[in-house]
Amino acid sequence: MDLDALRGKLAYQPLLLGVVGLSASAALALANTATRDAIAAAEVRDMQQSLAQVLPGGFADNDLLADVVELEGPRGVPVRVHLAKRGGRVAGAVFQVAEKGYSGDITLLMAVDRDGAVLGVRVLKHTETPGLGDKIEVAKSPWITGFDGRALGDPAPERWAVKKDGGIYDQFAGATITPRAVVKAVRGGLQFFAGHRGEITG
Amino acid sequence: MSVYREIARNGVWKQNAILAQLLGLCPLLAVSTNFVNAVSLGLATILVMAMSNLALSSLRAFIPYEIRIPIFILIIAALVTVVDLAFNAWLHDLYLVLGIFIPLIVTNCIVLARVEAFAAKNAVGASAFDGAMMGVGFVWVIGLLGAARELVGQGTLFSGIEMIVPSLQGWQVLPADYPGFLLAILPPGAFILLGCLIALRNWIDARANQRLAQRRAEAFAGT
């Protein structure tokens, strides 16, 4: 049949759109199948690397990726809490917290021990100004390790802030909003842990 | 063969997507903070442009003029998503850095512009080549901008290369205590440097034209 005559038909256009849509979906389904396992593996590897950074070596003897409870977080969004167990007893918990930084959310991963003291905090994702706000990354500055060992009562609640606001944590030259957001996020994380301590430690 | 040469010349210099047409500035400014990110996004863009030009040129006989745009976008979007999935699966660290800018290749107007202006009217081989060459034009400009911003802003080159080739390391060009020059990293620095590049291109072109005119005049005087 003549292609030009066919193209003039009213049904040709919707049919063509349908066929193109179907082929595009088929291509996506194929690509998804081909990459699914590799993506899942990459995400597990990512998570393991982050977990290893916030938890001291040998802290837990279970598979943290499998031992997860979902609890209601501060903004009503569920928070996935990874339980770090030693000999079957919950020794600590690892979870994500987020806070608005200077430009967009700063996402942190923090580990807290059974008694509510910080084991470690790392930045997972941020879009702060390079060269100023990115000192919250452990690769750029050891600043973030200053939270290690801190708890809700240590320092006292009004000192849980950057120095400019009367607290104990350093701000960076030219960037106060970023460290302020991180301090707030960590404090929020500790409050979240305190509020759910019974459920987490079981 | 001269057709291909003309396509290459257009893509890389004469109708360079950025320097001449000023298309695709959003990813250009956002991702060119260092060389590795810039070139990686550029390579992904080459891939998408060559594939979309190839696919749409081979389908061009079937696509009626009235509904060409939805079909173009549908196919480009599918191709970009495939590239996005591939990056996520096999270049995961880089995927985390480039983030939203891989899916945003869909909205890069260079891609749609070349499909509309070239692939819809030309043979398959020439179209794929045109897509690739336009992509090359994008890569060298974004790579140059990325290298300049990284060098001036942080005093390094190739930082983050270990995400692609794990055995390699970034290169600290300036002394390690170089304080950095923030403006170069921030968006205004990208605009300023891009402006300089465009000025440089215009200057080179103007000089070449002047020489050509001079030579013609001399040849004319000689006859």
Coordinates of C-alpha atoms in Angstrom, one line a residue:
Chain A
M1 CA 0.0 0.0 0.0
D2 CA 1.1 3.5 -0.7
L3 CA 2.6 5.2 2.3
D4 CA 1.4 8.7 1.3
A5 CA -2.2 7.5 0.9
L6 CA -2.0 5.8 4.3
R7 CA -0.6 8.9 6.0
G8 CA -3.6 10.9 4.9
K9 CA -6.0 8.6 6.8
L10 CA -7.4 10.0 10.0
A11 CA -6.7 6.8 12.0
Y12 CA -3.0 6.9 11.0
Q13 CA -1.9 9.6 13.5
P14 CA -3.4 8.1 16.7
L15 CA -2.3 4.7 15.6
L16 CA 1.2 5.9 15.0
L17 CA 1.4 7.7 18.3
G18 CA 0.1 4.5 20.0
V19 CA 2.8 2.4 18.3
V20 CA 5.6 4.8 19.2
G21 CA 4.3 5.0 22.8
L22 CA 4.3 1.2 23.0
S23 CA 7.8 0.8 21.5
A24 CA 9.1 3.4 23.9
S25 CA 7.6 1.6 26.8
A26 CA 9.0 -1.7 25.6
A27 CA 12.5 -0.1 25.3
L28 CA 12.2 1.2 28.9
A29 CA 11.0 -2.2 30.2
L30 CA 13.9 -3.9 28.5
A31 CA 16.4 -1.3 29.9
N32 CA 14.9 -1.6 33.3
T33 CA 15.2 -5.4 33.3
A34 CA 18.8 -5.2 32.1
T35 CA 19.9 -2.7 34.8
R36 CA 17.7 -3.6 37.7
D37 CA 20.2 -6.0 39.4
A38 CA 23.2 -3.7 38.9
I39 CA 21.3 -0.7 40.3
A40 CA 20.1 -2.6 43.3
A41 CA 23.6 -3.9 44.0
A42 CA 25.1 -0.4 43.6
E43 CA 22.5 1.0 46.1
V44 CA 23.3 -1.7 48.6
R45 CA 27.0 -1.0 48.2
D46 CA 26.4 2.7 48.7
M47 CA 24.4 2.1 51.9
Q48 CA 27.0 -0.3 53.3
Q49 CA 29.7 2.3 52.7
S50 CA 27.7 5.0 54.4
L51 CA 26.8 2.7 57.3
A52 CA 30.5 1.7 57.7
Q53 CA 31.3 5.4 58.0
V54 CA 28.9 6.3 60.8
L55 CA 29.3 3.1 62.9
P56 CA 32.6 2.2 64.5
G57 CA 34.1 -1.0 63.1
G58 CA 32.8 -4.2 64.7
F59 CA 30.0 -2.3 66.4
A60 CA 27.3 -4.6 65.1
D61 CA 27.2 -8.2 64.2
N62 CA 23.9 -8.3 62.3
D63 CA 23.0 -7.3 58.7
L64 CA 21.9 -3.7 59.1
L65 CA 20.3 -3.6 55.7
A66 CA 17.9 -6.3 56.7
D67 CA 17.1 -5.2 60.2
V68 CA 14.9 -2.2 59.6
V69 CA 11.9 -0.7 61.4
E70 CA 9.8 2.1 60.0
L71 CA 8.8 4.7 62.5
E72 CA 6.9 8.0 62.1
G73 CA 9.3 10.8 61.7
P74 CA 9.1 14.5 62.8
R75 CA 7.3 15.7 59.7
G76 CA 5.0 12.8 59.5
V77 CA 7.1 11.0 57.0
P78 CA 8.2 7.5 57.8
V79 CA 11.8 7.1 58.8
R80 CA 13.6 3.8 58.1
V81 CA 15.7 3.0 61.2
H82 CA 18.5 0.4 60.8
L83 CA 19.0 -1.5 64.0
A84 CA 22.6 -2.3 64.9
K85 CA 22.6 -5.4 67.1
R86 CA 25.3 -7.1 69.1
G87 CA 24.5 -10.6 70.3
G88 CA 20.9 -10.1 69.5
R89 CA 20.5 -7.0 71.6
V90 CA 20.0 -3.6 70.0
A91 CA 23.1 -1.6 70.6
G92 CA 22.4 1.4 68.4
A93 CA 20.4 2.7 65.5
V94 CA 21.2 4.3 62.1
F95 CA 18.8 6.6 60.3
Q96 CA 18.6 9.6 57.9
V97 CA 17.7 13.1 58.9
A98 CA 17.2 16.1 56.6
E99 CA 17.1 19.8 57.1
K100 CA 16.8 22.8 54.7
G101 CA 20.3 24.2 54.1
Y102 CA 21.4 27.3 52.2
S103 CA 20.2 25.8 48.9
G104 CA 18.0 22.7 49.2
D105 CA 17.9 19.9 51.6
I106 CA 20.9 18.5 53.4
T107 CA 20.5 14.8 54.0
L108 CA 22.5 13.3 56.8
L109 CA 23.0 9.7 58.0
M110 CA 23.5 9.4 61.7
A111 CA 24.2 6.6 64.1
V112 CA 23.1 6.8 67.7
D113 CA 23.9 4.3 70.5
R114 CA 21.5 2.7 72.9
D115 CA 21.9 5.5 75.4
G116 CA 21.2 8.3 72.9
A117 CA 24.8 9.4 72.2
V118 CA 25.9 10.2 68.7
L119 CA 28.2 7.5 67.2
G120 CA 28.8 9.3 63.9
V121 CA 27.2 11.7 61.4
R122 CA 27.9 11.9 57.7
V123 CA 26.4 14.0 54.9
L124 CA 24.8 11.9 52.3
K125 CA 23.6 14.6 49.9
H126 CA 23.7 18.4 49.8
T127 CA 23.8 21.2 47.3
E128 CA 25.6 23.8 49.4
T129 CA 28.0 26.3 47.9
P130 CA 31.2 24.6 46.9
G131 CA 34.2 26.0 48.8
L132 CA 32.0 27.4 51.6
G133 CA 29.2 25.2 52.7
D134 CA 30.7 22.0 51.6
K135 CA 33.0 21.9 54.7
I136 CA 30.3 19.7 56.2
E137 CA 31.6 16.9 54.1
V138 CA 34.1 14.8 56.0
A139 CA 36.4 14.8 52.9
K140 CA 36.7 18.6 53.1
S141 CA 36.9 19.2 56.8
P142 CA 36.7 17.1 60.1
W143 CA 34.0 19.5 61.4
I144 CA 31.2 16.9 61.2
T145 CA 33.1 14.6 63.6
G146 CA 32.5 17.2 66.3
F147 CA 29.2 15.6 66.9
D148 CA 30.7 12.2 67.9
G149 CA 29.8 11.4 71.5
R150 CA 27.4 14.3 71.9
A151 CA 23.9 13.7 73.3
L152 CA 20.8 15.7 74.0
G153 CA 21.9 16.7 77.5
D154 CA 25.5 17.2 76.4
P155 CA 25.8 20.1 75.6
A156 CA 22.8 21.6 77.3
P157 CA 19.8 22.2 75.0
E158 CA 20.5 26.0 74.6
R159 CA 24.1 25.2 73.6
W160 CA 23.0 22.9 70.8
A161 CA 23.7 25.6 68.2
V162 CA 26.6 27.2 66.3
K163 CA 28.8 29.6 68.2
K164 CA 27.2 32.7 66.6
D165 CA 23.9 31.6 68.2
G166 CA 25.5 31.0 71.6
G167 CA 26.2 27.3 71.0
I168 CA 29.3 25.2 71.0
Y169 CA 29.7 24.3 67.3
D170 CA 31.9 26.3 65.0
Q171 CA 30.4 28.0 62.0
F172 CA 32.5 28.4 58.8
A173 CA 33.8 31.7 57.6
G174 CA 31.2 33.0 55.1
A175 CA 28.7 30.2 55.8
T176 CA 26.5 30.1 58.9
I177 CA 23.3 28.8 57.5
T178 CA 24.8 25.5 56.4
P179 CA 26.3 24.4 59.8
R180 CA 23.3 25.8 61.6
A181 CA 21.0 23.5 59.5
V182 CA 23.3 20.5 60.2
V183 CA 23.3 21.2 64.0
K184 CA 19.5 21.5 63.9
A185 CA 19.2 18.3 61.9
V186 CA 21.4 16.3 64.3
R187 CA 19.5 17.7 67.3
G188 CA 16.2 16.8 65.6
G189 CA 17.6 13.3 65.0
L190 CA 18.5 12.8 68.7
Q191 CA 15.0 14.1 69.7
F192 CA 13.5 11.6 67.2
F193 CA 15.6 8.8 68.8
A194 CA 14.6 9.9 72.3
G195 CA 10.9 9.9 71.3
H196 CA 11.1 6.4 69.9
R197 CA 13.7 4.9 72.2
G198 CA 11.4 2.2 73.6
E199 CA 10.3 1.0 70.1
I200 CA 13.9 1.0 68.8
T201 CA 15.7 -0.7 71.6
G202 CA 12.7 -3.1 72.1
Chain B
M1 CA 32.6 12.8 1.8
S2 CA 32.5 16.6 1.8
V3 CA 28.9 16.4 3.2
Y4 CA 30.3 14.8 6.4
R5 CA 33.1 17.3 6.5
E6 CA 30.6 20.2 6.4
I7 CA 28.5 18.5 9.1
A8 CA 31.6 18.2 11.3
R9 CA 32.6 21.8 10.7
N10 CA 29.1 23.0 11.6
G11 CA 28.8 21.0 14.7
V12 CA 32.2 21.7 16.2
W13 CA 32.6 25.3 15.1
K14 CA 30.4 27.2 12.7
Q15 CA 27.0 26.4 14.2
N16 CA 28.4 25.3 17.6
A17 CA 25.4 24.6 19.8
I18 CA 26.7 26.8 22.6
L19 CA 29.1 29.3 21.1
A20 CA 27.0 30.1 18.1
Q21 CA 23.4 29.0 18.9
L22 CA 23.6 29.5 22.7
L23 CA 21.5 26.4 23.3
G24 CA 21.6 24.1 26.3
L25 CA 22.9 26.7 28.7
C26 CA 21.2 25.3 31.8
P27 CA 23.2 22.1 32.0
L28 CA 26.3 24.0 30.7
L29 CA 26.3 26.4 33.6
A30 CA 25.2 23.9 36.3
V31 CA 27.5 21.0 35.6
S32 CA 30.7 22.8 34.4
T33 CA 32.0 23.3 38.0
N34 CA 34.7 20.7 37.2
F35 CA 36.2 19.0 34.2
V36 CA 35.2 15.4 34.9
N37 CA 31.5 16.3 35.6
A38 CA 31.4 18.5 32.5
V39 CA 32.8 16.0 30.1
S40 CA 30.8 13.1 31.6
L41 CA 27.5 15.0 31.0
G42 CA 28.8 16.0 27.6
L43 CA 29.5 12.4 26.6
A44 CA 26.0 11.4 27.8
T45 CA 24.7 14.2 25.6
I46 CA 26.6 13.0 22.5
L47 CA 25.2 9.5 23.0
V48 CA 21.6 10.8 23.3
M49 CA 22.0 13.1 20.3
A50 CA 23.5 10.5 18.0
M51 CA 20.9 7.9 19.0
S52 CA 17.9 10.3 18.7
N53 CA 19.0 11.6 15.4
L54 CA 19.6 8.0 14.2
A55 CA 16.2 6.8 15.4
L56 CA 14.2 9.7 14.1
S57 CA 15.9 9.9 10.8
S58 CA 15.2 6.3 10.1
L59 CA 11.5 6.8 11.1
R60 CA 11.1 10.1 9.2
A61 CA 9.1 8.7 6.3
F62 CA 6.4 7.5 8.7
I63 CA 6.1 10.6 10.8
P64 CA 3.4 13.1 9.7
Y65 CA 4.3 16.8 10.1
E66 CA 1.4 17.5 12.4
I67 CA 2.3 15.1 15.2
R68 CA 6.1 15.1 14.8
I69 CA 6.9 17.0 18.0
P70 CA 5.1 14.5 20.4
I71 CA 6.8 11.6 18.6
F72 CA 10.2 13.3 18.8
I73 CA 9.9 14.0 22.5
L74 CA 8.6 10.6 23.3
I75 CA 11.5 8.9 21.6
I76 CA 14.1 11.3 23.0
A77 CA 12.7 10.9 26.5
A78 CA 12.8 7.1 26.2
L79 CA 16.4 7.2 25.0
V80 CA 17.4 9.6 27.8
T81 CA 15.8 7.3 30.4
V82 CA 17.7 4.3 29.0
V83 CA 21.0 6.3 29.3
D84 CA 20.0 7.4 32.8
L85 CA 19.4 3.8 33.9
A86 CA 22.7 2.7 32.4
F87 CA 24.6 5.4 34.3
N88 CA 22.8 4.4 37.5
A89 CA 23.7 0.8 37.0
W90 CA 27.3 1.0 35.7
L91 CA 28.7 4.4 36.6
H92 CA 26.9 4.8 40.0
D93 CA 29.2 7.3 41.6
L94 CA 29.1 9.6 38.7
Y95 CA 25.3 9.1 38.5
L96 CA 25.1 10.4 42.1
V97 CA 27.1 13.5 41.1
L98 CA 25.3 14.3 37.8
G99 CA 22.0 13.6 39.5
I100 CA 19.1 15.4 37.9
F101 CA 21.1 16.6 34.9
I102 CA 21.0 13.3 33.1
P103 CA 17.2 13.1 32.9
L104 CA 17.3 16.9 32.1
I105 CA 19.0 16.1 28.8
V106 CA 15.5 15.6 27.6
T107 CA 14.9 19.3 28.0
N108 CA 18.2 20.3 26.4
C109 CA 17.0 22.1 23.4
I110 CA 20.0 21.1 21.3
V111 CA 18.6 17.6 21.1
L112 CA 15.2 18.6 19.8
A113 CA 16.6 21.3 17.6
R114 CA 18.9 18.9 15.8
V115 CA 16.2 16.3 15.3
E116 CA 13.8 19.0 14.0
A117 CA 16.4 20.8 11.9
F118 CA 18.5 17.9 10.6
A119 CA 17.3 14.4 11.3
A120 CA 13.8 15.0 10.0
K121 CA 15.1 15.9 6.6
N122 CA 18.3 13.9 6.0
A123 CA 19.6 10.4 5.5
V124 CA 20.2 8.1 8.5
G125 CA 24.0 8.1 8.4
A126 CA 24.4 11.8 8.0
S127 CA 21.8 12.4 10.8
A128 CA 23.6 10.2 13.3
F129 CA 26.9 11.9 12.4
D130 CA 25.3 15.3 12.8
G131 CA 24.0 14.4 16.2
A132 CA 27.4 13.2 17.3
M133 CA 29.2 16.2 15.9
M134 CA 26.8 18.7 17.6
G135 CA 27.5 16.7 20.8
V136 CA 31.2 17.0 20.2
G137 CA 30.8 20.8 19.8
F138 CA 28.9 20.7 23.2
V139 CA 31.6 18.6 24.9
W140 CA 34.6 20.6 24.0
V141 CA 33.0 23.9 25.1
I142 CA 31.6 22.4 28.4
G143 CA 34.9 20.6 29.0
L144 CA 36.9 23.8 28.5
L145 CA 34.6 25.8 30.7
G146 CA 34.7 23.0 33.3
A147 CA 38.5 22.9 33.2
A148 CA 38.9 26.7 33.5
R149 CA 36.4 26.9 36.4
E150 CA 38.0 24.1 38.2
L151 CA 41.5 25.4 37.8
V152 CA 40.6 29.0 38.8
G153 CA 38.1 28.0 41.5
Q154 CA 39.9 25.1 43.2
G155 CA 43.4 24.9 41.7
T156 CA 42.8 21.4 40.6
L157 CA 42.2 19.5 37.4
F158 CA 40.5 16.2 36.8
S159 CA 39.2 15.9 40.4
G160 CA 36.7 13.1 40.7
I161 CA 38.3 11.1 37.8
E162 CA 38.4 8.2 40.3
M163 CA 34.7 7.8 39.8
I164 CA 35.3 6.8 36.2
V165 CA 38.7 5.2 36.3
P166 CA 39.3 4.0 39.9
S167 CA 43.1 3.9 39.5
L168 CA 43.5 7.5 38.5
Q169 CA 43.7 10.6 40.8
G170 CA 42.8 14.2 40.5
W171 CA 45.7 16.6 39.8
Q172 CA 46.5 19.4 42.2
V173 CA 47.8 22.0 39.8
L174 CA 48.2 25.0 42.0
P175 CA 49.8 24.7 45.5
A176 CA 47.6 22.9 48.0
D177 CA 47.1 26.0 50.1
Y178 CA 45.5 27.9 47.2
P179 CA 42.5 29.5 48.8
G180 CA 40.3 29.0 45.8
F181 CA 38.4 31.7 43.9
L182 CA 34.7 31.2 44.7
L183 CA 33.3 33.4 41.9
A184 CA 34.6 30.9 39.3
I185 CA 32.6 28.1 40.9
L186 CA 29.4 30.0 41.3
P187 CA 27.0 30.5 38.4
P188 CA 28.2 34.1 37.7
G189 CA 31.7 32.8 37.1
A190 CA 30.3 30.4 34.5
F191 CA 28.5 33.3 32.7
I192 CA 31.6 35.5 32.7
L193 CA 33.8 32.7 31.4
L194 CA 31.2 31.7 28.8
G195 CA 31.0 35.3 27.7
C196 CA 34.8 35.3 27.2
L197 CA 34.7 32.1 25.2
I198 CA 32.0 33.5 22.9
A199 CA 34.0 36.7 22.5
L200 CA 37.0 34.7 21.6
R201 CA 35.1 32.7 19.0
N202 CA 33.7 35.9 17.4
W203 CA 37.1 37.4 17.3
I204 CA 38.7 34.4 15.6
D205 CA 35.8 34.3 13.1
A206 CA 36.0 38.0 12.4
R207 CA 39.8 37.8 11.8
A208 CA 39.3 34.8 9.5
N209 CA 36.7 36.7 7.5
Q210 CA 38.9 39.7 7.3
R211 CA 41.8 37.7 5.9
L212 CA 39.5 36.0 3.4
A213 CA 38.2 39.4 2.2
Q214 CA 41.8 40.7 2.0
R215 CA 42.9 37.7 0.0
R216 CA 39.9 38.1 -2.4
A217 CA 40.7 41.7 -2.9
E218 CA 44.3 40.9 -3.6
A219 CA 43.3 38.2 -6.1
F220 CA 40.9 40.7 -7.7
A221 CA 43.6 43.3 -8.0
G222 CA 45.9 40.8 -9.5
T223 CA 43.6 39.9 -12.4

